[in-house]
GROMACS .gro file of C-alpha atoms in nm:
model
  320
    1MET     CA    1  11.777   4.987   3.417
    2GLU     CA    2  11.872   4.663   3.606
    3LEU     CA    3  11.560   4.497   3.874
    4ILE     CA    4  11.773   4.511   4.166
    5LYS     CA    5  11.796   4.225   4.504
    6PHE     CA    6  11.937   4.332   4.830
    7ASN     CA    7  12.102   4.159   4.989
    8ALA     CA    8  11.998   4.011   5.393
    9LEU     CA    9  11.948   4.193   5.622
   10LEU     CA   10  11.958   4.003   5.929
   11LYS     CA   11  11.888   4.128   6.279
   12SER     CA   12  11.898   3.899   6.622
   13THR     CA   13  11.603   3.968   6.859
   14LEU     CA   14  11.451   3.870   7.224
   15TRP     CA   15  11.234   3.714   7.052
   16GLY     CA   16  11.274   3.602   6.726
   17GLY     CA   17  11.244   3.228   6.554
   18GLU     CA   18  11.384   3.071   6.314
   19LYS     CA   19  11.167   3.058   6.022
   20ILE     CA   20  11.340   3.343   5.802
   21VAL     CA   21  11.719   3.192   5.765
   22PRO     CA   22  11.583   2.932   5.544
   23PHE     CA   23  11.253   3.060   5.361
   24LYS     CA   24  11.513   3.325   5.272
   25HIS     CA   25  11.711   2.979   5.160
   26LEU     CA   26  12.057   3.140   5.318
   27SER     CA   27  12.351   2.982   5.546
   28THR     CA   28  12.452   3.123   5.844
   29GLU     CA   29  12.469   3.055   6.200
   30GLN     CA   30  12.332   3.300   6.363
   31HIS     CA   31  12.014   3.255   6.555
   32ASN     CA   32  11.666   3.413   6.714
   33VAL     CA   33  11.620   3.617   6.387
   34GLY     CA   34  11.301   3.792   6.409
   35GLU     CA   35  11.356   4.088   6.129
   36ASN     CA   36  11.536   4.058   5.853
   37TRP     CA   37  11.508   4.416   5.660
   38GLU     CA   38  11.472   4.359   5.276
   39ILE     CA   39  11.463   4.616   5.179
   40SER     CA   40  11.506   4.986   5.401
   41GLY     CA   41  11.638   5.269   5.322
   42VAL     CA   42  11.646   5.405   5.782
   43PRO     CA   43  11.983   5.554   5.859
   44ASP     CA   44  12.246   5.376   5.975
   45ASN     CA   45  12.014   5.043   5.854
   46GLU     CA   46  12.049   5.046   5.482
   47THR     CA   47  12.022   4.768   5.272
   48VAL     CA   48  12.314   4.658   5.025
   49VAL     CA   49  12.266   4.572   4.667
   50ALA     CA   50  12.318   4.249   4.618
   51ASN     CA   51  12.342   4.287   4.199
   52GLY     CA   52  12.407   4.411   3.889
   53VAL     CA   53  12.555   4.759   3.840
   54TYR     CA   54  12.532   4.905   4.217
   55VAL     CA   55  12.601   4.551   4.389
   56GLY     CA   56  12.741   4.720   4.681
   57LYS     CA   57  12.607   4.975   4.660
   58LYS     CA   58  12.352   5.109   4.984
   59LEU     CA   59  12.013   5.195   4.860
   60ASN     CA   60  11.984   5.568   4.987
   61ASP     CA   61  12.357   5.631   4.818
   62ILE     CA   62  12.141   5.431   4.430
   63VAL     CA   63  11.833   5.656   4.549
   64ALA     CA   64  12.079   5.966   4.562
   65ILE     CA   65  12.275   5.831   4.191
   66LEU     CA   66  11.910   5.779   4.033
   67LYS     CA   67  11.664   6.056   4.186
   68GLU     CA   68  11.312   6.024   3.928
   69LYS     CA   69  11.484   5.767   3.725
   70LEU     CA   70  11.410   5.492   4.059
   71VAL     CA   71  11.162   5.672   4.259
   72GLY     CA   72  10.985   5.819   4.094
   73LYS     CA   73  10.922   6.277   3.993
   74ASP     CA   74  10.689   6.285   4.295
   75ASN     CA   75  10.856   6.053   4.508
   76TYR     CA   76  11.202   6.192   4.435
   77GLU     CA   77  11.008   6.582   4.523
   78ARG     CA   78  10.851   6.435   4.890
   79PHE     CA   79  11.126   6.230   5.011
   80GLY     CA   80  11.473   6.319   4.866
   81ASN     CA   81  11.726   6.006   4.866
   82GLU     CA   82  11.582   5.848   5.147
   83PHE     CA   83  11.401   5.566   5.012
   84PRO     CA   84  11.050   5.595   5.107
   85LEU     CA   85  10.937   5.254   5.215
   86LEU     CA   86  11.022   4.979   5.471
   87VAL     CA   87  10.992   4.622   5.423
   88LYS     CA   88  11.053   4.352   5.654
   89PHE     CA   89  11.027   4.000   5.706
   90ILE     CA   90  10.857   3.935   6.120
   91ASP     CA   91  10.899   3.566   6.264
   92ALA     CA   92  10.782   3.542   6.665
   93ARG     CA   93  10.881   3.323   6.837
   94GLN     CA   94  10.739   3.516   7.107
   95ALA     CA   95  10.513   3.826   7.135
   96LEU     CA   96  10.650   4.158   7.115
   97SER     CA   97  10.576   4.457   7.311
   98ILE     CA   98  10.227   4.618   7.292
   99GLN     CA   99  10.311   4.936   7.083
  100VAL     CA  100  10.185   5.233   6.874
  101HIS     CA  101  10.306   5.484   6.634
  102PRO     CA  102  10.259   5.850   6.606
  103THR     CA  103  10.151   6.062   6.329
  104ASP     CA  104  10.343   6.273   6.177
  105GLU     CA  105  10.274   6.556   6.311
  106ILE     CA  106  10.324   6.407   6.581
  107ALA     CA  107  10.697   6.243   6.517
  108LYS     CA  108  10.769   6.592   6.370
  109ARG     CA  109  10.692   6.697   6.755
  110HIS     CA  110  10.885   6.523   6.930
  111GLY     CA  111  11.189   6.588   6.647
  112LYS     CA  112  11.179   6.336   6.437
  113GLU     CA  113  11.108   6.325   6.055
  114ARG     CA  114  10.810   6.117   6.019
  115GLY     CA  115  10.579   5.909   6.207
  116LYS     CA  116  10.502   5.506   6.110
  117THR     CA  117  10.165   5.367   5.945
  118GLU     CA  118  10.258   5.024   5.830
  119MET     CA  119  10.049   4.683   5.692
  120TRP     CA  120  10.104   4.309   5.777
  121TYR     CA  121  10.050   3.965   5.569
  122LEU     CA  122  10.108   3.697   5.778
  123LEU     CA  123  10.265   3.444   5.584
  124ASP     CA  124  10.328   2.983   5.699
  125SER     CA  125  10.244   3.076   6.126
  126ASP     CA  126  10.243   2.880   6.375
  127LYS     CA  127   9.910   2.706   6.407
  128ASP     CA  128   9.834   2.867   6.734
  129ALA     CA  129   9.959   3.189   6.626
  130SER     CA  130   9.770   3.484   6.794
  131LEU     CA  131   9.845   3.927   6.753
  132LEU     CA  132   9.686   4.197   6.870
  133CYS     CA  133   9.546   4.515   6.624
  134GLY     CA  134   9.269   4.808   6.715
  135LEU     CA  135   9.088   4.854   7.073
  136LYS     CA  136   8.844   4.573   7.128
  137LYS     CA  137   8.590   4.836   7.389
  138GLN     CA  138   8.641   5.227   7.494
  139ILE     CA  139   8.917   5.368   7.709
  140THR     CA  140   8.964   5.674   7.825
  141PRO     CA  141   9.291   5.805   7.804
  142SER     CA  142   9.285   5.802   8.262
  143GLN     CA  143   9.234   5.454   8.237
  144TYR     CA  144   9.459   5.350   8.000
  145ALA     CA  145   9.755   5.482   8.211
  146GLU     CA  146   9.548   5.238   8.487
  147MET     CA  147   9.560   4.980   8.327
  148VAL     CA  148   9.971   5.006   8.171
  149ALA     CA  149  10.028   5.055   8.588
  150ASN     CA  150   9.901   4.728   8.680
  151ASP     CA  151   9.938   4.525   8.382
  152THR     CA  152   9.639   4.498   8.190
  153ILE     CA  153   9.596   4.676   7.866
  154VAL     CA  154   9.617   4.346   7.733
  155ASP     CA  155   9.279   4.295   7.799
  156ALA     CA  156   9.202   4.643   7.619
  157ILE     CA  157   9.346   4.515   7.285
  158ALA     CA  158   9.151   4.264   7.007
  159ARG     CA  159   9.343   3.929   6.990
  160TYR     CA  160   9.322   3.739   6.633
  161ASN     CA  161   9.467   3.398   6.605
  162VAL     CA  162   9.569   3.374   6.283
  163LYS     CA  163   9.699   3.213   5.924
  164GLU     CA  164   9.816   3.260   5.625
  165GLY     CA  165   9.723   3.589   5.413
  166ASP     CA  166   9.559   3.656   5.694
  167CYS     CA  167   9.632   4.102   5.605
  168PHE     CA  168   9.599   4.386   5.848
  169PHE     CA  169   9.628   4.769   5.809
  170ILE     CA  170   9.788   4.926   6.132
  171PRO     CA  171   9.710   5.305   6.050
  172ALA     CA  172   9.978   5.607   6.318
  173GLY     CA  173   9.721   5.535   6.680
  174ARG     CA  174   9.698   5.222   6.656
  175ILE     CA  175   9.803   4.981   6.916
  176HIS     CA  176   9.907   4.709   6.806
  177ALA     CA  177  10.112   4.384   6.928
  178ILE     CA  178  10.310   4.128   6.660
  179GLY     CA  179  10.187   3.775   6.863
  180PRO     CA  180  10.347   3.490   6.940
  181GLY     CA  181  10.424   3.209   6.671
  182SER     CA  182  10.333   3.489   6.380
  183PHE     CA  183  10.539   3.460   6.070
  184LEU     CA  184  10.477   3.766   5.845
  185VAL     CA  185  10.554   4.037   5.619
  186GLU     CA  186  10.553   4.409   5.696
  187ILE     CA  187  10.516   4.715   5.512
  188GLN     CA  188  10.577   5.084   5.630
  189GLN     CA  189  10.697   5.431   5.632
  190THR     CA  190  11.060   5.469   5.619
  191SER     CA  191  11.043   5.527   5.992
  192ASP     CA  192  11.188   5.320   6.306
  193VAL     CA  193  11.052   5.564   6.570
  194THR     CA  194  10.777   5.306   6.808
  195TYR     CA  195  10.650   5.352   7.163
  196ARG     CA  196  10.646   5.058   7.327
  197ILE     CA  197  10.377   5.055   7.620
  198TYR     CA  198  10.431   4.766   7.743
  199ASP     CA  199  10.647   4.413   7.785
  200TYR     CA  200  10.479   4.148   7.929
  201LYS     CA  201  10.800   4.273   8.242
  202ARG     CA  202  11.056   4.073   8.050
  203ILE     CA  203  11.394   4.109   8.069
  204ASP     CA  204  11.675   4.171   7.846
  205LYS     CA  205  12.057   3.965   7.803
  206HIS     CA  206  12.177   4.217   8.075
  207GLY     CA  207  11.944   4.171   8.363
  208ASN     CA  208  11.723   4.466   8.263
  209TYR     CA  209  11.403   4.601   8.153
  210ARG     CA  210  11.337   4.666   7.820
  211GLU     CA  211  11.276   5.101   7.774
  212LEU     CA  212  10.872   5.195   7.729
  213HIS     CA  213  10.724   5.506   7.620
  214THR     CA  214  10.344   5.455   7.766
  215LYS     CA  215  10.386   5.906   7.844
  216GLN     CA  216  10.436   5.879   7.460
  217ALA     CA  217  10.239   5.681   7.372
  218ALA     CA  218   9.950   5.823   7.520
  219GLU     CA  219   9.970   6.094   7.268
  220CYS     CA  220  10.006   5.918   6.992
  221ILE     CA  221   9.714   5.606   7.049
  222ASP     CA  222   9.372   5.634   6.819
  223TYR     CA  223   9.067   5.548   7.065
  224ASN     CA  224   8.826   5.507   6.829
  225VAL     CA  225   8.706   5.093   6.856
  226SER     CA  226   8.620   4.927   6.522
  227SER     CA  227   8.438   4.613   6.529
  228SER     CA  228   8.696   4.426   6.350
  229TYR     CA  229   9.077   4.512   6.216
  230ARG     CA  230   9.125   4.250   5.996
  231ILE     CA  231   9.129   4.366   5.609
  232GLU     CA  232   8.856   4.141   5.419
  233TYR     CA  233   8.920   4.015   5.051
  234THR     CA  234   8.826   3.804   4.874
  235PRO     CA  235   9.137   3.564   4.730
  236ALA     CA  236   9.229   3.517   4.301
  237LYS     CA  237   9.388   3.320   4.071
  238ASN     CA  238   9.648   3.513   3.819
  239GLN     CA  239   9.522   3.824   3.909
  240GLY     CA  240   9.615   4.123   4.122
  241VAL     CA  241   9.387   4.130   4.495
  242SER     CA  242   9.347   4.485   4.639
  243LEU     CA  243   9.454   4.444   5.040
  244VAL     CA  244   9.544   4.806   5.152
  245GLN     CA  245   9.577   5.206   4.993
  246CYS     CA  246   9.622   5.464   5.198
  247PRO     CA  247   9.908   5.722   5.118
  248TYR     CA  248  10.252   5.647   5.233
  249PHE     CA  249  10.152   5.304   5.037
  250CYS     CA  250   9.933   5.099   4.791
  251THR     CA  251   9.959   4.720   4.840
  252ALA     CA  252   9.826   4.402   4.628
  253VAL     CA  253   9.900   4.075   4.655
  254TYR     CA  254   9.910   3.780   4.328
  255ASP     CA  255   9.905   3.438   4.266
  256LEU     CA  256   9.944   3.276   3.978
  257ASN     CA  257   9.987   2.972   3.834
  258GLU     CA  258  10.025   3.118   3.476
  259PRO     CA  259  10.195   3.341   3.248
  260MET     CA  260  10.106   3.739   3.359
  261THR     CA  261  10.210   4.085   3.233
  262LEU     CA  262  10.227   4.403   3.518
  263ASP     CA  263  10.180   4.699   3.296
  264TYR     CA  264  10.323   5.008   3.523
  265SER     CA  265  10.340   5.281   3.183
  266GLU     CA  266  10.065   5.517   3.340
  267LEU     CA  267  10.281   5.449   3.753
  268ASP     CA  268  10.514   5.729   3.878
  269SER     CA  269  10.693   5.499   4.138
  270PHE     CA  270  10.918   5.256   4.251
  271VAL     CA  271  10.738   4.925   4.279
  272VAL     CA  272  10.832   4.640   4.540
  273LEU     CA  273  10.808   4.277   4.359
  274ILE     CA  274  10.733   4.019   4.857
  275GLY     CA  275  10.777   3.636   4.706
  276LEU     CA  276  10.601   3.451   4.896
  277LYS     CA  277  10.522   3.153   4.738
  278GLY     CA  278  10.667   2.950   4.476
  279GLU     CA  279  10.934   3.096   4.223
  280ALA     CA  280  10.940   3.240   3.842
  281LYS     CA  281  11.081   3.381   3.624
  282ILE     CA  282  11.081   3.840   3.565
  283THR     CA  283  11.170   4.019   3.256
  284ASP     CA  284  11.130   4.402   3.189
  285ASN     CA  285  11.040   4.545   2.900
  286GLU     CA  286  11.424   4.649   2.848
  287GLY     CA  287  11.474   4.255   2.871
  288ASN     CA  288  11.617   4.220   3.189
  289ILE     CA  289  11.564   3.829   3.340
  290ILE     CA  290  11.559   3.868   3.703
  291SER     CA  291  11.483   3.529   3.903
  292PHE     CA  292  11.259   3.549   4.183
  293GLN     CA  293  11.163   3.306   4.476
  294ALA     CA  294  10.976   3.230   4.794
  295GLY     CA  295  11.124   3.502   5.063
  296GLU     CA  296  11.328   3.736   4.793
  297SER     CA  297  11.216   4.063   4.742
  298ILE     CA  298  11.310   4.312   4.348
  299LEU     CA  299  11.332   4.676   4.356
  300VAL     CA  300  11.148   4.782   4.072
  301PRO     CA  301  11.286   5.116   3.920
  302ALA     CA  302  11.046   5.357   3.793
  303THR     CA  303  11.190   5.385   3.482
  304THR     CA  304  11.010   5.030   3.441
  305LYS     CA  305  10.724   5.035   3.183
  306THR     CA  306  10.587   4.628   3.200
  307LEU     CA  307  10.714   4.329   3.344
  308LYS     CA  308  10.605   4.007   3.274
  309VAL     CA  309  10.568   3.703   3.502
  310GLU     CA  310  10.619   3.340   3.408
  311GLY     CA  311  10.627   3.094   3.689
  312THR     CA  312  10.375   2.932   4.001
  313ILE     CA  313  10.448   3.217   4.273
  314LYS     CA  314  10.316   3.374   4.485
  315PHE     CA  315  10.440   3.751   4.584
  316LEU     CA  316  10.309   4.106   4.709
  317VAL     CA  317  10.347   4.435   4.561
  318THR     CA  318  10.372   4.769   4.650
  319TYR     CA  319  10.433   5.089   4.541
  320VAL     CA  320  10.434   5.431   4.684
   0.00000   0.00000   0.00000
């Protein structure tokens, strides 16, 4: 079965920058692109196949056609025809709103299909880039409400100066915000549920404040405090380095300068490759060949047993 690429799904935003379009080698006059949804099964925001026999079809349509052959037996039983991961590139010229995501249980109480757990992997960001992740001091729900009301909630959140290669895990309930200058990969559950807590009193193009969800957010926040929310790992050449393993996805980073064969013969899941730097040629066990470079993502069907990667390339691998 073929390896699959998708057309860009660019989203201009109030806070978006100009890094994504050149990173993806695109030709477009679209500006302030805050996000590209690389691989998405979110209803009304599905990515469209760019190559092969299914060119022009939406992601969830090919899930419905190929079923467990594409996503794996267990995944198809769990998620049906909705692809279970959402992968994005995000470029923040300005700070994003402070927000939190619900757990699956809370989301269902609010009439949503599922909650959202996600992770960030930093790309080549501005030298003064920063982000907010997790509470840095103990606060109570009443103190939370008071700090939102008097515009001091930022003071309770840990701020990190970030650089390329930094990684953060954001389980549902962890308060967070991508900061100015940050350019990153975001991997998450297929969910567009976000509760906006604080937005720096910004107004949109129509002169309105963006909607806040402080009451819904209060129900979701995990008030536990940790000493650090950054993932600590040791980079290594020509081997997979695990970053995140959770019930919703597992992610590793590879930094290759010699050929390597990735063995997925025992894995009952699709795999997504996300190009960070460099370029390579990929050949699967059926002889299918595809080019791969920074700014691209490839969906590898669950029937694929091995991938031979030849080139100098750094990339993420994620699966469910």
